[in-house]
Coordinates of C-alpha atoms and ligand atoms in Angstrom, one line a residue:
M1 CA -12.5 23.9 -1.2
R2 CA -13.6 24.3 1.9
Y3 CA -13.7 20.9 4.3
I4 CA -16.7 20.2 7.1
S5 CA -16.3 17.5 10.3
T6 CA -18.9 14.6 9.7
R7 CA -19.7 15.2 13.3
G8 CA -20.5 18.8 12.2
N9 CA -19.2 20.8 15.4
A10 CA -15.6 21.5 13.8
A11 CA -13.9 24.8 12.2
V12 CA -14.4 24.5 9.1
L13 CA -10.5 24.7 6.9
D14 CA -9.7 24.8 3.4
F15 CA -7.1 21.9 2.3
E16 CA -4.6 22.6 4.0
G17 CA -5.9 22.9 7.2
A18 CA -7.7 19.6 6.6
T19 CA -4.5 17.9 5.5
L20 CA -1.9 19.6 9.0
A21 CA -5.3 19.1 11.0
G22 CA -5.8 15.4 10.4
L23 CA -9.0 14.8 12.8
A24 CA -11.9 17.0 13.3
G25 CA -12.0 18.8 16.9
D26 CA -15.3 17.6 17.4
G27 CA -13.7 13.8 17.1
G28 CA -15.3 13.7 13.3
L29 CA -13.6 13.6 9.5
Y30 CA -13.0 16.1 7.3
V31 CA -14.7 15.7 4.1
P32 CA -15.2 18.2 1.3
E33 CA -18.2 20.7 1.8
A34 CA -19.4 19.9 -1.9
W35 CA -18.3 16.7 -4.7
P36 CA -16.3 18.2 -7.3
S37 CA -17.7 17.0 -10.8
F38 CA -16.3 15.9 -13.8
T39 CA -18.7 15.6 -17.2
R40 CA -18.1 13.0 -19.5
D41 CA -15.6 14.8 -21.8
A42 CA -13.1 15.6 -18.8
I43 CA -13.7 11.8 -17.9
A44 CA -13.0 10.8 -22.1
E45 CA -9.8 12.9 -21.6
L46 CA -7.8 11.4 -19.0
A47 CA -7.7 8.3 -21.1
G48 CA -4.5 9.1 -22.5
L49 CA -2.6 11.5 -19.9
S50 CA 0.0 10.1 -17.9
Y51 CA -0.6 9.0 -14.4
V52 CA 0.7 12.2 -12.9
E53 CA -1.6 14.7 -14.9
T54 CA -4.5 12.2 -14.0
A55 CA -3.6 12.8 -11.0
V56 CA -3.6 16.9 -11.3
R57 CA -7.1 16.7 -13.0
V58 CA -8.3 14.8 -10.2
M59 CA -7.3 16.6 -7.2
A60 CA -7.0 19.9 -8.2
P61 CA -10.3 20.8 -7.2
F62 CA -9.8 19.1 -3.8
V63 CA -7.0 21.4 -3.3
A64 CA -8.3 25.0 -4.9
G65 CA -7.0 27.7 -2.4
S66 CA -4.4 26.1 -1.2
L67 CA -1.7 25.1 -3.7
S68 CA -2.4 25.9 -7.3
E69 CA -2.0 23.2 -10.5
D70 CA 1.4 23.6 -10.7
E71 CA 2.6 23.5 -7.4
L72 CA 0.5 20.4 -7.3
R73 CA 2.1 19.0 -10.3
D74 CA 5.7 19.5 -8.7
L75 CA 5.0 17.5 -5.6
C76 CA 2.8 14.6 -8.1
S77 CA 6.4 14.1 -9.8
A78 CA 8.2 14.0 -6.5
A79 CA 6.1 11.5 -5.1
Y80 CA 5.4 9.1 -7.7
G81 CA 9.1 9.3 -9.4
R82 CA 9.6 6.9 -6.2
F83 CA 7.6 3.8 -7.8
A84 CA 9.2 1.5 -9.6
H85 CA 7.1 1.0 -12.4
D86 CA 6.6 4.0 -15.2
A87 CA 2.4 3.2 -15.2
V88 CA 2.4 3.8 -11.2
T89 CA -0.5 1.9 -11.3
P90 CA -0.7 -0.6 -14.2
L91 CA -3.7 -2.6 -15.1
V92 CA -3.0 -6.6 -15.8
Q93 CA -5.6 -8.4 -17.1
I94 CA -6.4 -11.9 -16.0
D95 CA -9.0 -13.4 -18.0
Q96 CA -12.2 -11.7 -20.1
R97 CA -13.6 -10.2 -16.9
H98 CA -10.9 -9.7 -14.5
W99 CA -8.3 -7.1 -13.9
L100 CA -5.5 -6.6 -11.0
L101 CA -4.9 -2.8 -10.4
E102 CA -1.7 -3.2 -9.1
L103 CA -0.8 -0.6 -6.3
F104 CA 2.0 -2.6 -4.9
H105 CA 4.9 -0.5 -7.3
G106 CA 5.7 2.5 -4.1
P107 CA 9.0 1.6 -1.9
T108 CA 6.9 -0.2 0.7
L109 CA 5.0 -2.8 -1.8
A110 CA 1.6 -1.9 -0.9
F111 CA -1.3 0.4 -2.0
K112 CA -0.5 3.2 0.8
D113 CA 2.8 4.5 -0.4
V114 CA 0.3 6.0 -3.6
A115 CA -0.9 8.8 -1.1
L116 CA 1.9 8.8 1.8
Q117 CA 4.5 9.3 -0.8
L118 CA 2.2 12.7 -1.8
L119 CA 1.6 13.3 2.0
G120 CA 5.0 13.6 2.9
Q121 CA 5.6 16.1 -0.1
L122 CA 2.1 17.6 1.4
F123 CA 3.6 17.6 5.1
E124 CA 6.7 19.4 3.8
R125 CA 5.3 22.4 1.1
F126 CA 2.9 23.2 4.3
L127 CA 5.6 23.4 6.9
S128 CA 8.0 25.1 4.9
G129 CA 9.1 28.3 5.9
T130 CA 7.6 27.8 9.0
D131 CA 8.8 27.0 12.5
R132 CA 6.0 24.4 13.0
H133 CA 6.8 21.4 14.4
L134 CA 4.4 18.2 13.3
T135 CA 3.9 15.4 16.1
I136 CA 2.4 12.6 13.6
I137 CA 0.8 9.5 15.4
G138 CA -0.7 6.7 13.9
A139 CA -1.9 3.2 14.1
T140 CA -1.0 0.6 11.8
S141 CA -1.8 -3.0 11.0
G142 CA 1.0 -3.5 8.8
D143 CA 1.4 -1.4 5.5
T144 CA 0.3 2.7 6.6
G145 CA 2.9 2.5 9.1
S146 CA 6.0 1.8 6.9
A147 CA 4.4 4.0 4.5
A148 CA 4.2 6.2 6.1
I149 CA 7.6 6.2 7.8
D150 CA 9.3 6.4 4.4
A151 CA 7.8 9.4 3.6
V152 CA 8.8 11.3 6.2
A153 CA 12.0 9.5 8.1
G154 CA 14.2 12.5 7.9
R155 CA 12.1 15.2 7.2
K156 CA 12.6 18.7 8.9
G157 CA 9.5 19.6 11.5
I158 CA 8.4 15.9 12.2
D159 CA 8.3 14.0 14.1
I160 CA 6.2 10.1 14.0
F161 CA 4.8 7.8 16.4
M162 CA 3.8 4.6 14.9
L163 CA 1.3 2.1 16.9
H164 CA 1.7 -1.9 15.8
P165 CA -0.1 -4.5 17.4
A166 CA 2.8 -6.6 18.7
G167 CA 2.6 -10.1 16.8
R168 CA 0.0 -9.4 14.3
V169 CA 1.6 -7.9 11.2
S170 CA 4.2 -10.0 9.3
D171 CA 8.1 -9.8 9.7
V172 CA 8.3 -8.1 6.6
Q173 CA 5.6 -5.6 7.5
R174 CA 7.2 -5.6 10.9
R175 CA 11.2 -5.0 9.7
Q176 CA 10.2 -2.5 6.9
M177 CA 9.4 -0.2 10.0
T178 CA 11.2 -1.4 12.7
T179 CA 14.8 -0.9 10.7
V180 CA 14.6 2.3 9.6
L181 CA 16.6 4.4 12.3
A182 CA 15.9 7.9 11.3
P183 CA 15.7 10.0 14.6
N184 CA 12.6 11.6 14.1
V185 CA 10.6 7.5 13.6
H186 CA 9.5 6.2 16.9
N187 CA 7.9 2.6 16.2
I188 CA 5.6 1.4 19.1
A189 CA 4.3 -1.7 19.8
I190 CA 1.6 -2.2 21.4
D191 CA 0.0 -5.6 23.3
G192 CA -3.3 -6.0 21.2
D193 CA -5.0 -5.8 18.0
F194 CA -5.5 -2.9 15.7
D195 CA -8.6 -1.3 16.8
T196 CA -6.7 -0.7 20.0
A197 CA -4.5 1.0 18.7
Q198 CA -6.6 2.8 16.1
A199 CA -8.8 3.9 19.3
L200 CA -5.3 5.1 21.1
V201 CA -4.7 7.3 18.3
K202 CA -8.1 8.8 18.3
A203 CA -8.1 9.1 22.5
M204 CA -5.1 11.1 22.2
F205 CA -6.5 13.7 18.8
N206 CA -9.5 13.8 21.3
D207 CA -8.0 14.5 24.7
R208 CA -7.8 18.4 24.8
D209 CA -5.1 18.5 27.6
F210 CA -2.6 16.1 25.6
A211 CA -3.5 17.7 22.1
G212 CA -3.1 21.1 22.9
R213 CA 0.3 20.4 24.3
F214 CA 1.6 19.4 20.6
T215 CA 0.4 20.5 16.8
L216 CA -0.6 16.5 15.9
S217 CA -1.7 15.4 12.5
A218 CA -2.2 12.1 11.0
V219 CA -1.3 9.5 8.7
N220 CA -4.0 7.1 8.8
S221 CA -7.1 7.5 5.9
I222 CA -8.9 9.6 8.7
N223 CA -6.8 12.3 7.2
W224 CA -8.6 13.5 3.9
A225 CA -5.9 13.8 2.0
R226 CA -4.9 10.1 1.8
L227 CA -8.6 9.6 0.7
M228 CA -7.8 12.0 -1.7
A229 CA -4.8 10.4 -3.3
Q230 CA -6.7 7.2 -3.6
V231 CA -9.8 8.5 -5.4
V232 CA -7.2 9.2 -8.7
Y233 CA -6.5 5.2 -9.5
Y234 CA -10.2 4.6 -9.8
F235 CA -10.3 7.4 -12.7
Y236 CA -7.4 6.2 -14.2
A237 CA -7.8 2.2 -14.5
A238 CA -11.6 3.0 -15.7
A239 CA -10.2 5.5 -18.2
R240 CA -8.0 3.0 -19.3
L241 CA -10.9 0.1 -19.7
G242 CA -13.3 2.9 -21.8
A243 CA -14.8 5.1 -19.2
P244 CA -17.2 7.2 -19.2
E245 CA -19.0 5.1 -22.4
R246 CA -18.3 1.5 -20.4
T247 CA -19.1 1.5 -16.9
V248 CA -16.3 -0.5 -14.3
A249 CA -16.9 -2.4 -11.3
F250 CA -14.2 -2.7 -8.8
S251 CA -13.7 -5.2 -5.9
V252 CA -11.6 -4.0 -2.8
P253 CA -10.1 -5.4 0.2
T254 CA -11.5 -3.4 2.8
G255 CA -10.6 -2.8 6.0
N256 CA -10.9 0.5 7.5
F257 CA -12.9 1.5 5.0
G258 CA -10.6 4.1 2.9
D259 CA -9.9 3.0 0.0
V260 CA -13.3 1.6 -1.1
F261 CA -14.9 5.2 0.5
A262 CA -12.0 6.9 -2.3
G263 CA -14.3 4.6 -4.9
H264 CA -17.4 6.1 -3.7
V265 CA -15.9 9.6 -4.3
A266 CA -14.9 9.0 -7.9
A267 CA -18.8 7.9 -8.3
R268 CA -19.5 11.1 -6.9
M269 CA -17.4 13.0 -9.2
G270 CA -19.3 11.5 -11.7
L271 CA -17.5 8.3 -12.8
P272 CA -19.5 5.9 -13.9
I273 CA -18.8 2.9 -11.4
A274 CA -21.2 -0.1 -12.0
R275 CA -20.4 -1.6 -8.2
L276 CA -18.3 -0.9 -5.6
L277 CA -17.5 -4.7 -3.8
V278 CA -16.5 -4.0 -0.3
A279 CA -14.4 -7.5 0.8
T280 CA -13.8 -8.6 4.1
N281 CA -11.7 -11.4 5.9
V282 CA -13.9 -13.0 8.2
N283 CA -13.6 -9.5 10.6
D284 CA -16.9 -9.0 8.3
I285 CA -18.1 -6.3 10.4
L286 CA -18.8 -3.8 7.4
H287 CA -20.2 -7.4 5.0
R288 CA -23.0 -7.0 7.9
A289 CA -23.3 -3.5 8.3
L290 CA -23.8 -2.9 3.7
S291 CA -25.9 -6.4 3.8
S292 CA -28.3 -6.0 6.9
G293 CA -27.4 -2.6 8.4
D294 CA -25.6 -4.1 11.6
Y295 CA -23.0 -2.4 13.0
S296 CA -21.6 -4.0 15.6
S297 CA -18.0 -4.7 16.2
A298 CA -16.6 -8.0 17.4
S299 CA -13.3 -9.7 19.1
V300 CA -10.9 -9.4 16.3
T301 CA -9.7 -12.8 14.7
P302 CA -6.0 -12.5 13.3
T303 CA -6.3 -14.0 10.0
A304 CA -3.4 -14.0 7.3
T305 CA -4.4 -10.8 5.6
P306 CA -4.0 -9.3 8.8
S307 CA -3.3 -5.8 7.6
M308 CA -7.7 -6.2 6.9
D309 CA -8.2 -7.5 11.2
I310 CA -10.4 -4.7 11.4
Q311 CA -13.6 -4.0 13.8
V312 CA -14.4 -0.9 13.6
S313 CA -13.6 0.7 10.3
S314 CA -12.7 4.6 10.5
N315 CA -14.2 5.4 7.3
F316 CA -17.4 4.0 7.5
E317 CA -17.9 7.0 9.3
R318 CA -17.9 9.6 6.2
L319 CA -20.0 7.1 3.9
L320 CA -22.8 7.2 6.7
F321 CA -22.5 11.0 6.6
D322 CA -22.7 11.2 2.9
V323 CA -25.5 8.6 2.0
G324 CA -27.4 9.4 5.2
G325 CA -28.5 12.9 4.5
R326 CA -25.5 14.7 5.6
D327 CA -26.6 16.1 9.3
G328 CA -23.1 15.9 11.6
A329 CA -25.5 16.7 14.7
A330 CA -27.1 13.4 13.8
L331 CA -24.4 11.5 13.3
A332 CA -22.5 12.4 16.1
G333 CA -25.2 11.2 18.3
Q334 CA -25.3 8.0 16.5
M335 CA -20.7 7.6 16.5
A336 CA -21.4 8.4 20.2
G337 CA -23.9 5.6 20.7
F338 CA -21.4 3.1 18.7
E339 CA -18.7 4.1 20.7
A340 CA -20.5 3.5 24.3
S341 CA -22.0 0.0 23.3
K342 CA -19.8 -0.9 19.8
A343 CA -23.1 -1.7 18.3
M344 CA -25.1 0.3 15.9
R345 CA -27.9 -0.3 13.8
L346 CA -28.0 1.8 10.1
T347 CA -30.6 4.2 9.3
N348 CA -33.4 3.3 6.2
A349 CA -31.5 6.0 4.5
Q350 CA -27.9 4.5 5.3
T351 CA -28.3 1.5 4.0
Q352 CA -30.3 2.3 0.9
G353 CA -27.9 4.9 0.4
A354 CA -25.3 2.6 0.3
A355 CA -27.1 -0.2 -2.1
G356 CA -27.5 1.8 -5.1
L357 CA -23.3 1.7 -5.8
F358 CA -22.3 -1.3 -2.7
A359 CA -22.1 -4.9 -2.9
S360 CA -20.4 -6.9 0.1
A361 CA -19.2 -9.8 0.5
S362 CA -16.8 -11.7 3.8
V363 CA -14.8 -14.2 2.6
D364 CA -12.6 -17.2 4.3
G365 CA -8.9 -18.4 4.5
E366 CA -10.2 -21.5 2.0
A367 CA -11.6 -19.2 -0.7
M368 CA -8.4 -16.8 -0.3
A369 CA -6.3 -19.2 -1.0
Q370 CA -8.0 -20.8 -4.0
A371 CA -7.9 -17.2 -5.2
M372 CA -4.6 -17.2 -4.9
R373 CA -4.1 -20.8 -6.7
W374 CA -6.6 -19.6 -9.7
A375 CA -4.8 -16.2 -10.2
S376 CA -1.3 -18.5 -10.7
E377 CA -2.6 -21.0 -12.9
R378 CA -4.8 -18.7 -15.3
A379 CA -2.7 -16.0 -15.5
G380 CA 0.6 -16.7 -14.1
Q381 CA -0.1 -14.0 -11.6
V382 CA 1.2 -14.5 -8.0
I383 CA -0.9 -12.4 -5.7
D384 CA -1.0 -11.0 -2.1
P385 CA -3.3 -12.6 0.2
H386 CA -5.1 -9.4 0.7
T387 CA -6.0 -8.8 -3.0
A388 CA -7.1 -12.7 -3.1
I389 CA -9.9 -11.4 -0.8
A390 CA -11.0 -9.4 -3.3
L391 CA -10.9 -11.1 -6.3
S392 CA -12.3 -14.4 -4.8
A393 CA -15.4 -12.4 -4.0
A394 CA -15.0 -10.7 -7.3
R395 CA -15.6 -13.7 -9.2
E396 CA -18.5 -14.6 -7.2
L397 CA -20.3 -11.0 -8.0
E398 CA -23.2 -10.9 -9.8
L399 CA -22.7 -8.8 -12.3
D400 CA -23.9 -8.2 -15.8
P401 CA -20.6 -10.0 -17.7
T402 CA -19.3 -7.7 -20.2
I403 CA -18.8 -5.0 -17.4
P404 CA -14.8 -5.3 -16.6
V405 CA -14.2 -6.4 -12.5
V406 CA -11.6 -4.9 -11.5
T407 CA -9.7 -5.9 -7.8
L408 CA -7.5 -3.9 -6.3
A409 CA -4.1 -5.5 -6.0
T410 CA -3.1 -3.7 -2.7
A411 CA 0.1 -5.5 -2.0
H412 CA 3.0 -7.0 -3.0
P413 CA 3.2 -10.9 -2.4
A414 CA 6.5 -10.6 -1.0
K415 CA 5.3 -8.9 2.1
F416 CA 3.3 -12.5 2.8
P417 CA 5.8 -15.1 1.8
D418 CA 4.3 -17.9 3.9
A419 CA 0.5 -17.4 3.6
V420 CA 1.1 -17.1 -0.7
E421 CA 3.8 -20.4 -0.1
R422 CA 0.9 -22.2 1.6
A423 CA -1.8 -21.3 -0.8
T424 CA 0.4 -21.9 -4.3
G425 CA 3.6 -22.8 -3.5
V426 CA 6.0 -20.4 -4.4
R427 CA 7.7 -17.9 -2.2
P428 CA 7.9 -14.7 -3.4
A429 CA 11.3 -13.1 -2.9
L430 CA 11.2 -9.0 -1.7
P431 CA 12.7 -6.8 -5.1
A432 CA 16.4 -6.3 -5.0
R433 CA 15.7 -3.0 -2.9
I434 CA 14.8 -4.2 0.0
G435 CA 16.5 -7.6 -0.3
D436 CA 18.8 -6.9 2.7
L437 CA 15.8 -6.5 4.9
F438 CA 16.6 -9.3 7.3
E439 CA 19.6 -8.8 7.8
R440 CA 19.3 -4.8 9.3
E441 CA 19.0 -3.9 12.7
E442 CA 15.8 -3.4 14.4
R443 CA 14.5 -0.4 16.7
F444 CA 11.5 -0.3 18.1
D445 CA 9.4 0.2 22.2
S446 CA 6.9 -2.4 24.0
V447 CA 4.6 -0.1 25.6
A448 CA 1.6 -1.0 27.3
A449 CA -1.7 -0.9 25.6
T450 CA -3.0 2.3 27.7
F451 CA -3.6 6.1 27.0
E452 CA -1.3 7.4 30.1
A453 CA 0.7 4.8 28.8
V454 CA 1.2 5.4 25.4
S455 CA 0.4 9.2 25.6
G456 CA 2.9 9.7 28.2
Y457 CA 5.6 7.6 26.1
V458 CA 4.7 10.5 23.0
A459 CA 5.0 12.9 25.6
E460 CA 8.3 12.7 26.9
R461 CA 9.6 12.0 23.1
A462 CA 7.7 14.7 21.6
V463 CA 8.8 18.4 20.7
A464 CA 6.2 21.3 21.5
P465 CA 5.0 23.5 18.7
Ligands
PLP1 C1 -2.4 -4.9 2.5 C2 -3.7 -4.2 2.1 N1 -4.9 -5.1 1.4 C3 -6.5 -4.2 2.1 C4 -6.6 -3.1 3.5 C5 -7.7 -2.4 3.8 O1 -7.9 -1.0 2.6 P1 -9.0 -0.3 3.8 O2 -8.3 0.3 5.7 O3 -8.7 1.1 3.2 O4 -9.7 -0.3 3.9 C6 -5.2 -2.5 4.0 C7 -5.2 -2.0 5.3 O5 -5.7 -1.0 5.0 C8 -4.0 -3.0 3.5 O6 -2.5 -2.8 4.2
LIG2 N1 -4.4 -2.1 6.9 C1 -3.8 -0.4 7.4 C2 -4.5 -0.1 8.6 C3 -4.9 1.3 9.1 O1 -5.9 1.8 7.2 P1 -5.6 3.5 7.4 O2 -5.6 3.1 5.9 O3 -6.6 4.1 8.0 O4 -4.3 3.9 7.3 C4 -2.2 -0.9 7.6 O5 -1.8 -1.1 6.8 O6 -2.1 -0.2 8.4

C-alpha cells in the first residue's frame, strides 16, 4: 500500500514510512492511494471472528509491503492483550434500536487505547534493529495524551513530548499523564486551548530547521496508523449486528474528526453503513460545516466534554480530500486560505460528497445530561459525558427505525466523575488498577504557548537521530 499526502506535494511512502513520519512534509495528512475493497462474503466471514482476527483481516491491506499478516497478528495480540474485556470492544444494548460500542476497556480508559496500544507496538517493531531515535510530539485535550504515554513509556529509542491545555482537562485525565514518571515522558502544560496546542505541534513539524534536527513522529490522529486501527471496530460491531445483510448507523462523539473518519473509511471499504452521525458539543464547527458548508473557527468554549473542546479538526482535511475529488493542489490552496483566515467554504463537491453518508448535530449540556440519565434509567448504564453527546444525537436521528444505531462509547465514566455525578447522582469509581491515581506523584512543566518556548523546551531535551 502506498500513502499520498492530502496536499499532493510530499513524498509517497509505504505504511512504515507514513507511520514514522506522522505528518506529510507539505503539511498535509497521509491517506492510502486507494481504498481496499471488502466483498459481502468477506464481511460476512467476520461475524464469528475474535477482535484480533478481525483486526488482522481489516488492516492487512493497509500494512501490505511493510508487515506480513503473521507479524500484524503478533502486534495485535500484544496490543489487545492488555484490554480488560475479552471482546476488547463489547457491544451493549440499551433498547430495541440503540447500542453502545464500549471502546474504553484499554489501559487508560478511552477509545484512544485501541489505536495507541497498536501504535506503540508498531513503533517498537519499526525501530528494532536500528539506531534511530524518535521524538514524538503530540497535543491532547485529555485522552490521547495518557493513551500515547502509556503506549510508549519506557520504550527504547523514543521520547514523547505531550502538550495539554492547563486547567482544561479533568483531574483524572491530567494525572493519568503526569504521574507517569518514565524518563522518556515529558508533559508540558500550556496556557491556551487544545487548538493552540495542536497548532504548535504542527508548527514544529512544518519548521524545516527544527524538524530537520530530529526524527519527529506523531501520535495524534494526524498519524494514519491511528485511524487505520480505529476502522476495525466499525467492522467488528457491524458484523455482530448482521452486516452485510443489515445496515448499521453509527453516532460518534466528535472533536478532531479522527474517529468518525475511520467510519468513513470502513464505508469506503464496502461496509454497509446507513449513516455516520457527527455529534459535537457546543463547539460546533463540524456541525456547521456539514450542515451549511461553513467551516469557520470560533473561540473554544470550555464544556463538560473537554476532550471535544476543539474548533480546528485535523482530520476534516482527509474528508475534504476524499470526497472533494482527491485534488491535492486545490486542497493545499483551500487549507492555506483557512490557515490564514480561520474560515472557509466547502466546495459543492465536498458538501455533496459528505451528504451521502454524514449527518451532524450539536448537543448542549442539558441534552447531554438528559442522555446520561436516560441511559442510566433505561438500561442501568452509567455513561461518560462524551458518549452522552453522541447518544443524545442518536436518539434524535431521523432514520428507518429498524436500522440499529450504535453510539461509540469513547471514555469510561470515571474519567469525568464530577459531570457524571451532576447529571445522574452516581459518582463512578476508578477501576482498581488505577485506584491509587490521586496518591501518585505528578510531574509536568508549564511552558508559554509560543513556538519559541515550546520548540526550545523540546530541543533542549530531544535526542538527535
Ligand atoms: C472521550 C472522547 N470522545 C470523543 C473524542 C473525539 O474524537 P475525535 O477527535 O476522533 O473526533 C475525543 C477526543 O478525541 C475523546 O477523547
Ligand atoms: N480528544 C483528543 C484530541 C486529540 O485528538 P487526536 O485523536 O487527534 O489525538 C484528546 O483526547 O487528546
